[in-house]
Amino acid sequence: MKILKFFAVFITLLLLSSCEEPIVYKESEKEIDIIEINDVTNFTTDRQGDYLVFNLMDPVAEKGYIQEFNSNGEIIKRYEISDRLFAPSNIYFFQNKYYFASSGYSGDSKIMSYNPNNSKISFINTGQNDFVERFYMDDDSKFIMTNMDKNLDNKFCKIGPNKCIEFPENYRIHDITILEGAPIVVGIVKDAQENSEDILKIRKYNEDLEIIDEVNLNQYPNYFSFTGKNNKLYLFMYSGDIVEISSDLKVSTFSSDFTAIMDDIVNIEFKKNLMLENGDLLINIVLNTIDQKLNFIVKVSFSTGSPQMEIIENTANQNLLNVDYDANEFYTASYKEDKNVISIWDSKTLKIKNKFMLDSTYSVYLVDKIN
């Protein structure tokens, strides 16, 4: 199946991107309140603004920031956070909360949690000494994947009973999820050759973390995966294939064709993805050739049983951040004149509603609409 062949849409994307109005940084008309926070769990806001923008602490920086803006892009308050636990992270959204797995930078195995309903930050104790790279939970269980050690080994652990499993010595754990209540672990053969029959080993476990099924795949996956509302895991391969895995480990592979957009593609990076309320997926995609790369966002729909993909206009060099389901918005970040630009999108129409520019180059990780 050919998922994408949209040359005309791609041309439109470039034209619209090049014709955008310039973005002007808006200085606040009054003095900005600066609040210093040593313990990030003490963060609180009286919600005078409309948006909170999270600049997690860079590894070499002394502070991270939460900045409060109004809808005109004017900064109201800046919270300067010196707590090392406020660190760069993969961000997960479960049960109306955001979870930050940032142990590799924070130096702590706890999971940071942010509740957008009350703007409070708290932590989950994983009970592990190893740093955490991935986190996944459902109504009944919480699971983590630890960072790789010097031997490229890592673990998959169930929080609560603190029970962990490891793959054999020649495998490392790449990803974790839960399908129909069953933990699923994706592992990669460390020394696998291209087109080997067992580059990937996907295992299904019971609630006691005993293996009950296994299947092998012969492609390398990108870092980011997706677990859909249909209780299926989607792996995005460097070849451009999308691999669908059901709870019984049935595997379906869907090929994509980007040759109408770019010739001589070496590999395809499926980077961060966000699920919209209707179950559709937004994905940052990077097409790489030997001497150039192209970055844009696509929408993938699974409603027909097989993935259908289309390019979203005005998304060249935009990086996905997060979705606000209550506000029907999603957010992207880009750079202009060495400053961060936040774009606010309507998640129904997939059109930009507003933009504002930050007065810094610190990486943006999360935007929360508070009013």
Short mmCIF file of the C-alpha atoms (twelve columns), coordinates in Angstrom:
data_MODEL
# 
_entry.id   MODEL 
# 
loop_
_atom_site.group_PDB 
_atom_site.id 
_atom_site.type_symbol 
_atom_site.label_atom_id 
_atom_site.label_alt_id 
_atom_site.label_comp_id 
_atom_site.label_asym_id 
_atom_site.label_seq_id 
_atom_site.Cartn_x 
_atom_site.Cartn_y 
_atom_site.Cartn_z 
_atom_site.pdbx_PDB_model_num 
ATOM 1   C CA . MET A 1   0.000   0.000   0.000  1 
ATOM 2   C CA . LYS A 2   1.245   3.485   -0.856 1 
ATOM 3   C CA . ILE A 3   0.503   5.705   2.092  1 
ATOM 4   C CA . LEU A 4   1.700   9.065   0.813  1 
ATOM 5   C CA . LYS A 5   2.141   10.587  -2.609 1 
ATOM 6   C CA . PHE A 6   1.335   14.295  -2.264 1 
ATOM 7   C CA . PHE A 7   3.695   16.363  -4.424 1 
ATOM 8   C CA . ALA A 8   1.175   19.222  -4.867 1 
ATOM 9   C CA . VAL A 9   0.596   19.464  -1.114 1 
ATOM 10  C CA . PHE A 10  4.327   19.630  -0.508 1 
ATOM 11  C CA . ILE A 11  4.716   22.537  -2.936 1 
ATOM 12  C CA . THR A 12  1.883   24.359  -1.173 1 
ATOM 13  C CA . LEU A 13  3.605   23.804  2.147  1 
ATOM 14  C CA . LEU A 14  6.787   25.486  0.952  1 
ATOM 15  C CA . LEU A 15  4.957   28.438  -0.595 1 
ATOM 16  C CA . LEU A 16  2.835   29.082  2.470  1 
ATOM 17  C CA . SER A 17  5.820   28.797  4.775  1 
ATOM 18  C CA . SER A 18  7.789   31.339  2.760  1 
ATOM 19  C CA . CYS A 19  4.900   33.855  2.730  1 
ATOM 20  C CA . GLU A 20  4.180   33.947  6.459  1 
ATOM 21  C CA . GLU A 21  3.942   37.320  8.168  1 
ATOM 22  C CA . PRO A 22  6.952   38.238  10.319 1 
ATOM 23  C CA . ILE A 23  6.602   37.514  14.033 1 
ATOM 24  C CA . VAL A 24  7.305   40.428  16.338 1 
ATOM 25  C CA . TYR A 25  8.535   39.870  19.876 1 
ATOM 26  C CA . LYS A 26  6.261   41.770  22.267 1 
ATOM 27  C CA . GLU A 27  7.882   43.391  25.278 1 
ATOM 28  C CA . SER A 28  5.688   43.447  28.361 1 
ATOM 29  C CA . GLU A 29  4.314   46.899  29.129 1 
ATOM 30  C CA . LYS A 30  4.966   46.418  32.827 1 
ATOM 31  C CA . GLU A 31  7.790   44.937  34.861 1 
ATOM 32  C CA . ILE A 32  7.875   41.150  34.731 1 
ATOM 33  C CA . ASP A 33  7.493   39.300  38.021 1 
ATOM 34  C CA . ILE A 34  10.414  36.898  38.528 1 
ATOM 35  C CA . ILE A 35  9.878   34.159  41.087 1 
ATOM 36  C CA . GLU A 36  12.757  31.899  42.171 1 
ATOM 37  C CA . ILE A 37  11.931  28.288  43.036 1 
ATOM 38  C CA . ASN A 38  14.391  25.851  44.637 1 
ATOM 39  C CA . ASP A 39  11.932  22.948  44.994 1 
ATOM 40  C CA . VAL A 40  9.828   22.454  41.865 1 
ATOM 41  C CA . THR A 41  6.972   20.914  43.882 1 
ATOM 42  C CA . ASN A 42  6.454   24.396  45.358 1 
ATOM 43  C CA . PHE A 43  5.508   25.800  41.961 1 
ATOM 44  C CA . THR A 44  2.102   27.492  41.936 1 
ATOM 45  C CA . THR A 45  0.388   30.114  39.805 1 
ATOM 46  C CA . ASP A 46  -2.581  32.437  40.293 1 
ATOM 47  C CA . ARG A 47  -3.279  32.124  36.544 1 
ATOM 48  C CA . GLN A 48  -3.099  35.771  35.572 1 
ATOM 49  C CA . GLY A 49  -1.920  34.756  32.105 1 
ATOM 50  C CA . ASP A 50  -3.282  32.397  29.466 1 
ATOM 51  C CA . TYR A 51  -0.400  29.987  28.813 1 
ATOM 52  C CA . LEU A 52  2.447   28.382  30.744 1 
ATOM 53  C CA . VAL A 53  5.555   27.520  28.707 1 
ATOM 54  C CA . PHE A 54  7.962   24.957  30.196 1 
ATOM 55  C CA . ASN A 55  11.689  25.393  29.501 1 
ATOM 56  C CA . LEU A 56  13.169  22.387  31.293 1 
ATOM 57  C CA . MET A 57  16.674  22.862  32.669 1 
ATOM 58  C CA . ASP A 58  19.403  22.195  30.101 1 
ATOM 59  C CA . PRO A 59  22.137  19.838  31.411 1 
ATOM 60  C CA . VAL A 60  24.748  22.625  31.513 1 
ATOM 61  C CA . ALA A 61  22.366  25.355  32.722 1 
ATOM 62  C CA . GLU A 62  21.845  26.515  36.282 1 
ATOM 63  C CA . LYS A 63  18.121  27.102  35.919 1 
ATOM 64  C CA . GLY A 64  15.017  26.040  34.057 1 
ATOM 65  C CA . TYR A 65  11.961  28.204  33.522 1 
ATOM 66  C CA . ILE A 66  8.191   28.220  33.503 1 
ATOM 67  C CA . GLN A 67  7.016   31.361  31.745 1 
ATOM 68  C CA . GLU A 68  3.464   32.689  31.949 1 
ATOM 69  C CA . PHE A 69  2.124   34.514  28.875 1 
ATOM 70  C CA . ASN A 70  -1.108  36.201  27.938 1 
ATOM 71  C CA . SER A 71  -2.826  35.492  24.620 1 
ATOM 72  C CA . ASN A 72  -1.067  38.509  23.048 1 
ATOM 73  C CA . GLY A 73  2.310   36.883  23.615 1 
ATOM 74  C CA . GLU A 74  3.290   39.210  26.466 1 
ATOM 75  C CA . ILE A 75  5.101   37.604  29.379 1 
ATOM 76  C CA . ILE A 76  3.399   38.048  32.756 1 
ATOM 77  C CA . LYS A 77  5.660   36.056  35.075 1 
ATOM 78  C CA . ARG A 78  8.854   34.054  34.874 1 
ATOM 79  C CA . TYR A 79  9.473   31.250  37.354 1 
ATOM 80  C CA . GLU A 80  13.203  30.492  37.616 1 
ATOM 81  C CA . ILE A 81  13.680  26.915  38.817 1 
ATOM 82  C CA . SER A 82  17.019  25.705  40.188 1 
ATOM 83  C CA . ASP A 83  15.778  22.206  41.133 1 
ATOM 84  C CA . ARG A 84  17.834  19.673  39.103 1 
ATOM 85  C CA . LEU A 85  14.791  17.379  38.950 1 
ATOM 86  C CA . PHE A 86  13.232  19.864  36.503 1 
ATOM 87  C CA . ALA A 87  15.290  18.265  33.737 1 
ATOM 88  C CA . PRO A 88  14.992  17.550  29.968 1 
ATOM 89  C CA . SER A 89  12.696  14.634  29.367 1 
ATOM 90  C CA . ASN A 90  10.494  12.495  27.229 1 
ATOM 91  C CA . ILE A 91  6.937   13.584  28.064 1 
ATOM 92  C CA . TYR A 92  4.004   11.170  28.337 1 
ATOM 93  C CA . PHE A 93  0.316   11.986  28.735 1 
ATOM 94  C CA . PHE A 94  -1.845  9.558   30.711 1 
ATOM 95  C CA . GLN A 95  -5.133  10.125  32.529 1 
ATOM 96  C CA . ASN A 96  -5.037  13.925  32.143 1 
ATOM 97  C CA . LYS A 97  -1.528  14.334  33.549 1 
ATOM 98  C CA . TYR A 98  1.911   14.813  31.993 1 
ATOM 99  C CA . TYR A 99  4.772   12.551  33.078 1 
ATOM 100 C CA . PHE A 100 8.461   13.343  32.606 1 
ATOM 101 C CA . ALA A 101 11.019  10.519  32.400 1 
ATOM 102 C CA . SER A 102 14.225  12.534  32.773 1 
ATOM 103 C CA . SER A 103 16.504  10.482  35.017 1 
ATOM 104 C CA . GLY A 104 19.469  10.624  32.671 1 
ATOM 105 C CA . TYR A 105 19.675  14.394  33.191 1 
ATOM 106 C CA . SER A 106 18.162  14.822  36.641 1 
ATOM 107 C CA . GLY A 107 20.363  12.197  38.291 1 
ATOM 108 C CA . ASP A 108 17.334  10.729  40.061 1 
ATOM 109 C CA . SER A 109 15.089  7.753   39.298 1 
ATOM 110 C CA . LYS A 110 11.800  9.498   40.154 1 
ATOM 111 C CA . ILE A 111 9.170   10.374  37.526 1 
ATOM 112 C CA . MET A 112 8.019   14.006  37.544 1 
ATOM 113 C CA . SER A 113 4.282   14.584  37.059 1 
ATOM 114 C CA . TYR A 114 2.417   17.784  36.125 1 
ATOM 115 C CA . ASN A 115 -1.333  18.134  36.650 1 
ATOM 116 C CA . PRO A 116 -2.764  20.809  34.305 1 
ATOM 117 C CA . ASN A 117 -6.007  20.979  36.292 1 
ATOM 118 C CA . ASN A 118 -4.285  22.604  39.275 1 
ATOM 119 C CA . SER A 119 -0.808  23.374  37.820 1 
ATOM 120 C CA . LYS A 120 0.853   21.252  40.511 1 
ATOM 121 C CA . ILE A 121 4.075   19.258  40.121 1 
ATOM 122 C CA . SER A 122 4.729   16.042  42.046 1 
ATOM 123 C CA . PHE A 123 6.907   12.923  41.776 1 
ATOM 124 C CA . ILE A 124 6.474   9.158   41.525 1 
ATOM 125 C CA . ASN A 125 9.051   7.040   43.332 1 
ATOM 126 C CA . THR A 126 9.992   4.182   40.982 1 
ATOM 127 C CA . GLY A 127 11.826  2.202   43.662 1 
ATOM 128 C CA . GLN A 128 14.797  1.779   41.318 1 
ATOM 129 C CA . ASN A 129 18.393  2.914   41.481 1 
ATOM 130 C CA . ASP A 130 18.771  2.943   37.700 1 
ATOM 131 C CA . PHE A 131 17.823  6.041   35.748 1 
ATOM 132 C CA . VAL A 132 14.555  5.977   33.798 1 
ATOM 133 C CA . GLU A 133 14.255  6.545   30.041 1 
ATOM 134 C CA . ARG A 134 10.660  5.541   29.231 1 
ATOM 135 C CA . PHE A 135 7.424   5.397   31.209 1 
ATOM 136 C CA . TYR A 136 4.069   3.793   30.458 1 
ATOM 137 C CA . MET A 137 0.923   3.273   32.530 1 
ATOM 138 C CA . ASP A 138 -2.703  2.201   32.331 1 
ATOM 139 C CA . ASP A 139 -5.492  2.048   34.922 1 
ATOM 140 C CA . ASP A 140 -3.859  -0.837  36.762 1 
ATOM 141 C CA . SER A 141 -0.085  -0.691  36.336 1 
ATOM 142 C CA . LYS A 142 2.930   1.552   35.848 1 
ATOM 143 C CA . PHE A 143 6.046   0.442   33.952 1 
ATOM 144 C CA . ILE A 144 9.458   1.947   33.265 1 
ATOM 145 C CA . MET A 145 12.376  1.232   30.967 1 
ATOM 146 C CA . THR A 146 15.759  2.137   32.444 1 
ATOM 147 C CA . ASN A 147 18.654  3.852   30.693 1 
ATOM 148 C CA . MET A 148 21.300  1.656   29.123 1 
ATOM 149 C CA . ASP A 149 24.422  0.996   31.168 1 
ATOM 150 C CA . LYS A 150 27.988  0.872   29.832 1 
ATOM 151 C CA . ASN A 151 27.302  -2.609  28.411 1 
ATOM 152 C CA . LEU A 152 24.183  -1.331  26.577 1 
ATOM 153 C CA . ASP A 153 22.004  -3.363  28.945 1 
ATOM 154 C CA . ASN A 154 18.782  -2.050  30.462 1 
ATOM 155 C CA . LYS A 155 15.707  -3.262  32.326 1 
ATOM 156 C CA . PHE A 156 11.927  -3.279  32.167 1 
ATOM 157 C CA . CYS A 157 10.311  -2.813  35.584 1 
ATOM 158 C CA . LYS A 158 6.845   -2.814  37.069 1 
ATOM 159 C CA . ILE A 159 6.474   -0.041  39.636 1 
ATOM 160 C CA . GLY A 160 4.851   -1.153  42.890 1 
ATOM 161 C CA . PRO A 161 6.129   -4.696  43.254 1 
ATOM 162 C CA . ASN A 162 9.476   -3.382  41.904 1 
ATOM 163 C CA . LYS A 163 9.852   -6.438  39.710 1 
ATOM 164 C CA . CYS A 164 12.217  -6.154  36.745 1 
ATOM 165 C CA . ILE A 165 13.169  -8.242  33.731 1 
ATOM 166 C CA . GLU A 166 16.116  -8.083  31.369 1 
ATOM 167 C CA . PHE A 167 16.546  -9.379  27.839 1 
ATOM 168 C CA . PRO A 168 19.361  -11.845 27.052 1 
ATOM 169 C CA . GLU A 169 22.876  -10.429 26.927 1 
ATOM 170 C CA . ASN A 170 22.831  -9.679  23.185 1 
ATOM 171 C CA . TYR A 171 19.572  -7.682  23.331 1 
ATOM 172 C CA . ARG A 172 18.675  -4.264  24.687 1 
ATOM 173 C CA . ILE A 173 15.180  -3.036  25.467 1 
ATOM 174 C CA . HIS A 174 14.016  -0.364  23.013 1 
ATOM 175 C CA . ASP A 175 10.396  0.334   23.924 1 
ATOM 176 C CA . ILE A 176 7.547   -0.631  26.265 1 
ATOM 177 C CA . THR A 177 3.764   -0.434  26.134 1 
ATOM 178 C CA . ILE A 178 0.585   -2.156  27.341 1 
ATOM 179 C CA . LEU A 179 -1.911  -3.813  24.961 1 
ATOM 180 C CA . GLU A 180 -5.189  -5.208  26.331 1 
ATOM 181 C CA . GLY A 181 -3.631  -5.181  29.820 1 
ATOM 182 C CA . ALA A 182 -0.535  -7.145  28.768 1 
ATOM 183 C CA . PRO A 183 2.974   -5.615  28.989 1 
ATOM 184 C CA . ILE A 184 4.732   -5.555  25.603 1 
ATOM 185 C CA . VAL A 185 8.510   -5.132  25.332 1 
ATOM 186 C CA . VAL A 186 10.376  -4.341  22.103 1 
ATOM 187 C CA . GLY A 187 14.050  -5.354  22.087 1 
ATOM 188 C CA . ILE A 188 16.863  -4.818  19.584 1 
ATOM 189 C CA . VAL A 189 19.701  -7.231  18.813 1 
ATOM 190 C CA . LYS A 190 22.881  -5.323  19.651 1 
ATOM 191 C CA . ASP A 191 25.017  -6.700  16.818 1 
ATOM 192 C CA . ALA A 192 22.286  -7.354  14.245 1 
ATOM 193 C CA . GLN A 193 23.137  -7.073  10.566 1 
ATOM 194 C CA . GLU A 194 20.884  -5.196  8.126  1 
ATOM 195 C CA . ASN A 195 17.964  -7.399  6.949  1 
ATOM 196 C CA . SER A 196 18.656  -9.952  9.658  1 
ATOM 197 C CA . GLU A 197 15.553  -11.963 10.516 1 
ATOM 198 C CA . ASP A 198 15.672  -10.997 14.183 1 
ATOM 199 C CA . ILE A 199 16.743  -7.359  14.451 1 
ATOM 200 C CA . LEU A 200 13.702  -6.809  16.678 1 
ATOM 201 C CA . LYS A 201 12.331  -9.201  19.271 1 
ATOM 202 C CA . ILE A 202 8.855   -8.311  20.560 1 
ATOM 203 C CA . ARG A 203 7.709   -10.076 23.716 1 
ATOM 204 C CA . LYS A 204 4.363   -10.270 25.463 1 
ATOM 205 C CA . TYR A 205 4.237   -10.811 29.238 1 
ATOM 206 C CA . ASN A 206 1.581   -11.599 31.803 1 
ATOM 207 C CA . GLU A 207 0.975   -9.520  34.928 1 
ATOM 208 C CA . ASP A 208 3.699   -11.475 36.746 1 
ATOM 209 C CA . LEU A 209 6.164   -10.510 33.986 1 
ATOM 210 C CA . GLU A 210 6.382   -14.058 32.677 1 
ATOM 211 C CA . ILE A 211 6.848   -14.285 28.905 1 
ATOM 212 C CA . ILE A 212 3.844   -15.750 27.081 1 
ATOM 213 C CA . ASP A 213 4.561   -14.970 23.418 1 
ATOM 214 C CA . GLU A 214 7.267   -13.617 21.116 1 
ATOM 215 C CA . VAL A 215 7.683   -12.452 17.511 1 
ATOM 216 C CA . ASN A 216 10.715  -11.271 15.498 1 
ATOM 217 C CA . LEU A 217 11.038  -8.456  12.944 1 
ATOM 218 C CA . ASN A 218 13.826  -7.617  10.490 1 
ATOM 219 C CA . GLN A 219 13.881  -3.795  10.503 1 
ATOM 220 C CA . TYR A 220 15.277  -1.020  12.695 1 
ATOM 221 C CA . PRO A 221 12.700  1.203   14.417 1 
ATOM 222 C CA . ASN A 222 12.866  4.912   15.097 1 
ATOM 223 C CA . TYR A 223 12.963  5.978   18.736 1 
ATOM 224 C CA . PHE A 224 9.336   7.133   18.991 1 
ATOM 225 C CA . SER A 225 6.445   4.672   18.779 1 
ATOM 226 C CA . PHE A 226 2.689   5.050   19.235 1 
ATOM 227 C CA . THR A 227 0.041   3.055   21.079 1 
ATOM 228 C CA . GLY A 228 -3.372  3.810   19.587 1 
ATOM 229 C CA . LYS A 229 -6.871  3.872   21.002 1 
ATOM 230 C CA . ASN A 230 -7.365  0.643   19.049 1 
ATOM 231 C CA . ASN A 231 -4.951  -1.122  21.451 1 
ATOM 232 C CA . LYS A 232 -2.298  -1.580  18.795 1 
ATOM 233 C CA . LEU A 233 1.370   -0.635  18.881 1 
ATOM 234 C CA . TYR A 234 2.823   1.192   15.884 1 
ATOM 235 C CA . LEU A 235 6.558   1.103   15.182 1 
ATOM 236 C CA . PHE A 236 7.973   3.528   12.615 1 
ATOM 237 C CA . MET A 237 10.916  2.106   10.695 1 
ATOM 238 C CA . TYR A 238 13.866  3.954   9.161  1 
ATOM 239 C CA . SER A 239 12.842  2.386   5.845  1 
ATOM 240 C CA . GLY A 240 9.569   4.340   6.000  1 
ATOM 241 C CA . ASP A 241 7.442   1.298   6.856  1 
ATOM 242 C CA . ILE A 242 4.803   1.519   9.573  1 
ATOM 243 C CA . VAL A 243 4.494   -1.739  11.512 1 
ATOM 244 C CA . GLU A 244 1.259   -2.452  13.388 1 
ATOM 245 C CA . ILE A 245 1.321   -4.946  16.266 1 
ATOM 246 C CA . SER A 246 -1.861  -6.203  17.920 1 
ATOM 247 C CA . SER A 247 -2.222  -7.581  21.447 1 
ATOM 248 C CA . ASP A 248 -1.858  -11.153 20.133 1 
ATOM 249 C CA . LEU A 249 1.405   -10.066 18.408 1 
ATOM 250 C CA . LYS A 250 -0.076  -10.237 14.939 1 
ATOM 251 C CA . VAL A 251 2.120   -8.051  12.710 1 
ATOM 252 C CA . SER A 252 0.977   -5.954  9.743  1 
ATOM 253 C CA . THR A 253 3.416   -3.850  7.703  1 
ATOM 254 C CA . PHE A 254 2.421   -0.814  5.623  1 
ATOM 255 C CA . SER A 255 4.892   0.673   3.153  1 
ATOM 256 C CA . SER A 256 5.128   4.397   2.492  1 
ATOM 257 C CA . ASP A 257 6.377   6.208   -0.604 1 
ATOM 258 C CA . PHE A 258 8.005   9.636   -0.242 1 
ATOM 259 C CA . THR A 259 9.719   9.687   -3.663 1 
ATOM 260 C CA . ALA A 260 7.300   12.323  -4.962 1 
ATOM 261 C CA . ILE A 261 8.739   14.645  -2.322 1 
ATOM 262 C CA . MET A 262 12.445  13.819  -2.394 1 
ATOM 263 C CA . ASP A 263 14.745  11.559  -4.415 1 
ATOM 264 C CA . ASP A 264 17.581  9.387   -3.109 1 
ATOM 265 C CA . ILE A 265 16.231  9.156   0.442  1 
ATOM 266 C CA . VAL A 266 18.744  7.414   2.712  1 
ATOM 267 C CA . ASN A 267 16.453  7.018   5.716  1 
ATOM 268 C CA . ILE A 268 13.272  8.391   7.208  1 
ATOM 269 C CA . GLU A 269 13.082  9.665   10.765 1 
ATOM 270 C CA . PHE A 270 9.693   9.446   12.440 1 
ATOM 271 C CA . LYS A 271 10.272  11.707  15.397 1 
ATOM 272 C CA . LYS A 272 7.887   12.925  18.112 1 
ATOM 273 C CA . ASN A 273 4.193   12.180  17.671 1 
ATOM 274 C CA . LEU A 274 0.965   13.439  19.255 1 
ATOM 275 C CA . MET A 275 -2.453  11.804  19.308 1 
ATOM 276 C CA . LEU A 276 -5.434  14.019  18.506 1 
ATOM 277 C CA . GLU A 277 -8.739  13.528  20.293 1 
ATOM 278 C CA . ASN A 278 -10.245 11.568  17.377 1 
ATOM 279 C CA . GLY A 279 -7.350  9.087   17.460 1 
ATOM 280 C CA . ASP A 280 -5.477  10.537  14.477 1 
ATOM 281 C CA . LEU A 281 -1.748  11.000  14.889 1 
ATOM 282 C CA . LEU A 282 0.536   13.946  14.168 1 
ATOM 283 C CA . ILE A 283 4.163   13.015  13.456 1 
ATOM 284 C CA . ASN A 284 7.327   15.039  12.909 1 
ATOM 285 C CA . ILE A 285 9.011   13.461  9.872  1 
ATOM 286 C CA . VAL A 286 12.539  14.083  8.604  1 
ATOM 287 C CA . LEU A 287 13.558  12.846  5.144  1 
ATOM 288 C CA . ASN A 288 17.334  12.424  4.873  1 
ATOM 289 C CA . THR A 289 19.497  12.239  1.760  1 
ATOM 290 C CA . ILE A 290 23.291  12.279  1.717  1 
ATOM 291 C CA . ASP A 291 23.480  16.080  1.597  1 
ATOM 292 C CA . GLN A 292 20.114  17.455  2.746  1 
ATOM 293 C CA . LYS A 293 17.111  16.905  4.990  1 
ATOM 294 C CA . LEU A 294 13.480  17.973  4.961  1 
ATOM 295 C CA . ASN A 295 11.378  18.366  8.114  1 
ATOM 296 C CA . PHE A 296 7.564   18.568  8.197  1 
ATOM 297 C CA . ILE A 297 4.497   17.293  10.067 1 
ATOM 298 C CA . VAL A 298 2.028   14.720  8.779  1 
ATOM 299 C CA . LYS A 299 -1.357  13.567  10.007 1 
ATOM 300 C CA . VAL A 300 -1.889  9.807   10.057 1 
ATOM 301 C CA . SER A 301 -5.381  8.341   10.252 1 
ATOM 302 C CA . PHE A 302 -6.067  4.738   11.252 1 
ATOM 303 C CA . SER A 303 -9.849  4.843   10.739 1 
ATOM 304 C CA . THR A 304 -9.805  2.714   7.569  1 
ATOM 305 C CA . GLY A 305 -7.786  -0.095  9.127  1 
ATOM 306 C CA . SER A 306 -4.558  0.868   7.379  1 
ATOM 307 C CA . PRO A 307 -2.625  4.123   7.923  1 
ATOM 308 C CA . GLN A 308 -3.505  7.059   5.649  1 
ATOM 309 C CA . MET A 309 -1.088  9.991   5.640  1 
ATOM 310 C CA . GLU A 310 -1.237  13.631  4.575  1 
ATOM 311 C CA . ILE A 311 1.131   16.576  4.995  1 
ATOM 312 C CA . ILE A 312 0.007   19.476  7.184  1 
ATOM 313 C CA . GLU A 313 0.597   22.880  5.583  1 
ATOM 314 C CA . ASN A 314 2.905   25.448  7.212  1 
ATOM 315 C CA . THR A 315 4.824   22.847  9.218  1 
ATOM 316 C CA . ALA A 316 8.318   23.013  7.690  1 
ATOM 317 C CA . ASN A 317 10.835  22.989  10.578 1 
ATOM 318 C CA . GLN A 318 8.076   22.960  13.205 1 
ATOM 319 C CA . ASN A 319 8.649   20.668  16.201 1 
ATOM 320 C CA . LEU A 320 5.647   19.090  17.906 1 
ATOM 321 C CA . LEU A 321 5.232   19.797  21.625 1 
ATOM 322 C CA . ASN A 322 1.901   18.635  23.084 1 
ATOM 323 C CA . VAL A 323 -1.888  18.590  22.731 1 
ATOM 324 C CA . ASP A 324 -4.430  20.304  24.992 1 
ATOM 325 C CA . TYR A 325 -7.626  18.290  24.537 1 
ATOM 326 C CA . ASP A 326 -9.789  20.660  26.595 1 
ATOM 327 C CA . ALA A 327 -8.715  23.698  24.557 1 
ATOM 328 C CA . ASN A 328 -8.768  21.831  21.209 1 
ATOM 329 C CA . GLU A 329 -5.227  23.061  20.588 1 
ATOM 330 C CA . PHE A 330 -1.805  21.629  19.912 1 
ATOM 331 C CA . TYR A 331 1.524   23.421  20.012 1 
ATOM 332 C CA . THR A 332 4.723   23.496  17.993 1 
ATOM 333 C CA . ALA A 333 8.065   25.232  18.480 1 
ATOM 334 C CA . SER A 334 10.429  26.696  15.899 1 
ATOM 335 C CA . TYR A 335 13.236  29.260  15.759 1 
ATOM 336 C CA . LYS A 336 13.277  32.728  14.218 1 
ATOM 337 C CA . GLU A 337 15.978  35.352  14.720 1 
ATOM 338 C CA . ASP A 338 17.592  33.107  17.361 1 
ATOM 339 C CA . LYS A 339 14.430  33.072  19.446 1 
ATOM 340 C CA . ASN A 340 11.819  30.414  20.175 1 
ATOM 341 C CA . VAL A 341 8.511   30.809  18.376 1 
ATOM 342 C CA . ILE A 342 5.462   29.034  19.808 1 
ATOM 343 C CA . SER A 343 2.671   28.287  17.329 1 
ATOM 344 C CA . ILE A 344 -0.819  27.606  18.663 1 
ATOM 345 C CA . TRP A 345 -2.849  25.350  16.362 1 
ATOM 346 C CA . ASP A 346 -6.531  24.506  16.191 1 
ATOM 347 C CA . SER A 347 -6.563  20.710  16.550 1 
ATOM 348 C CA . LYS A 348 -9.830  20.431  14.583 1 
ATOM 349 C CA . THR A 349 -8.900  22.505  11.509 1 
ATOM 350 C CA . LEU A 350 -5.106  21.993  11.782 1 
ATOM 351 C CA . LYS A 351 -4.628  25.726  11.182 1 
ATOM 352 C CA . ILE A 352 -2.470  28.171  13.159 1 
ATOM 353 C CA . LYS A 353 -4.511  30.347  15.542 1 
ATOM 354 C CA . ASN A 354 -1.734  32.417  17.091 1 
ATOM 355 C CA . LYS A 355 2.023   32.757  17.483 1 
ATOM 356 C CA . PHE A 356 4.274   34.366  20.031 1 
ATOM 357 C CA . MET A 357 8.009   34.685  20.411 1 
ATOM 358 C CA . LEU A 358 10.013  33.982  23.566 1 
ATOM 359 C CA . ASP A 359 12.922  36.124  24.662 1 
ATOM 360 C CA . SER A 360 15.265  33.127  24.921 1 
ATOM 361 C CA . THR A 361 16.627  30.155  23.015 1 
ATOM 362 C CA . TYR A 362 15.980  27.659  25.818 1 
ATOM 363 C CA . SER A 363 14.289  24.540  24.475 1 
ATOM 364 C CA . VAL A 364 10.515  24.409  24.911 1 
ATOM 365 C CA . TYR A 365 9.039   21.104  26.108 1 
ATOM 366 C CA . LEU A 366 5.443   21.812  27.097 1 
ATOM 367 C CA . VAL A 367 2.728   24.461  26.680 1 
ATOM 368 C CA . ASP A 368 -0.273  24.499  29.021 1 
ATOM 369 C CA . LYS A 369 -3.343  26.662  28.383 1 
ATOM 370 C CA . ILE A 370 -4.450  27.834  31.833 1 
ATOM 371 C CA . ASN A 371 -7.198  30.315  30.875 1 
# 
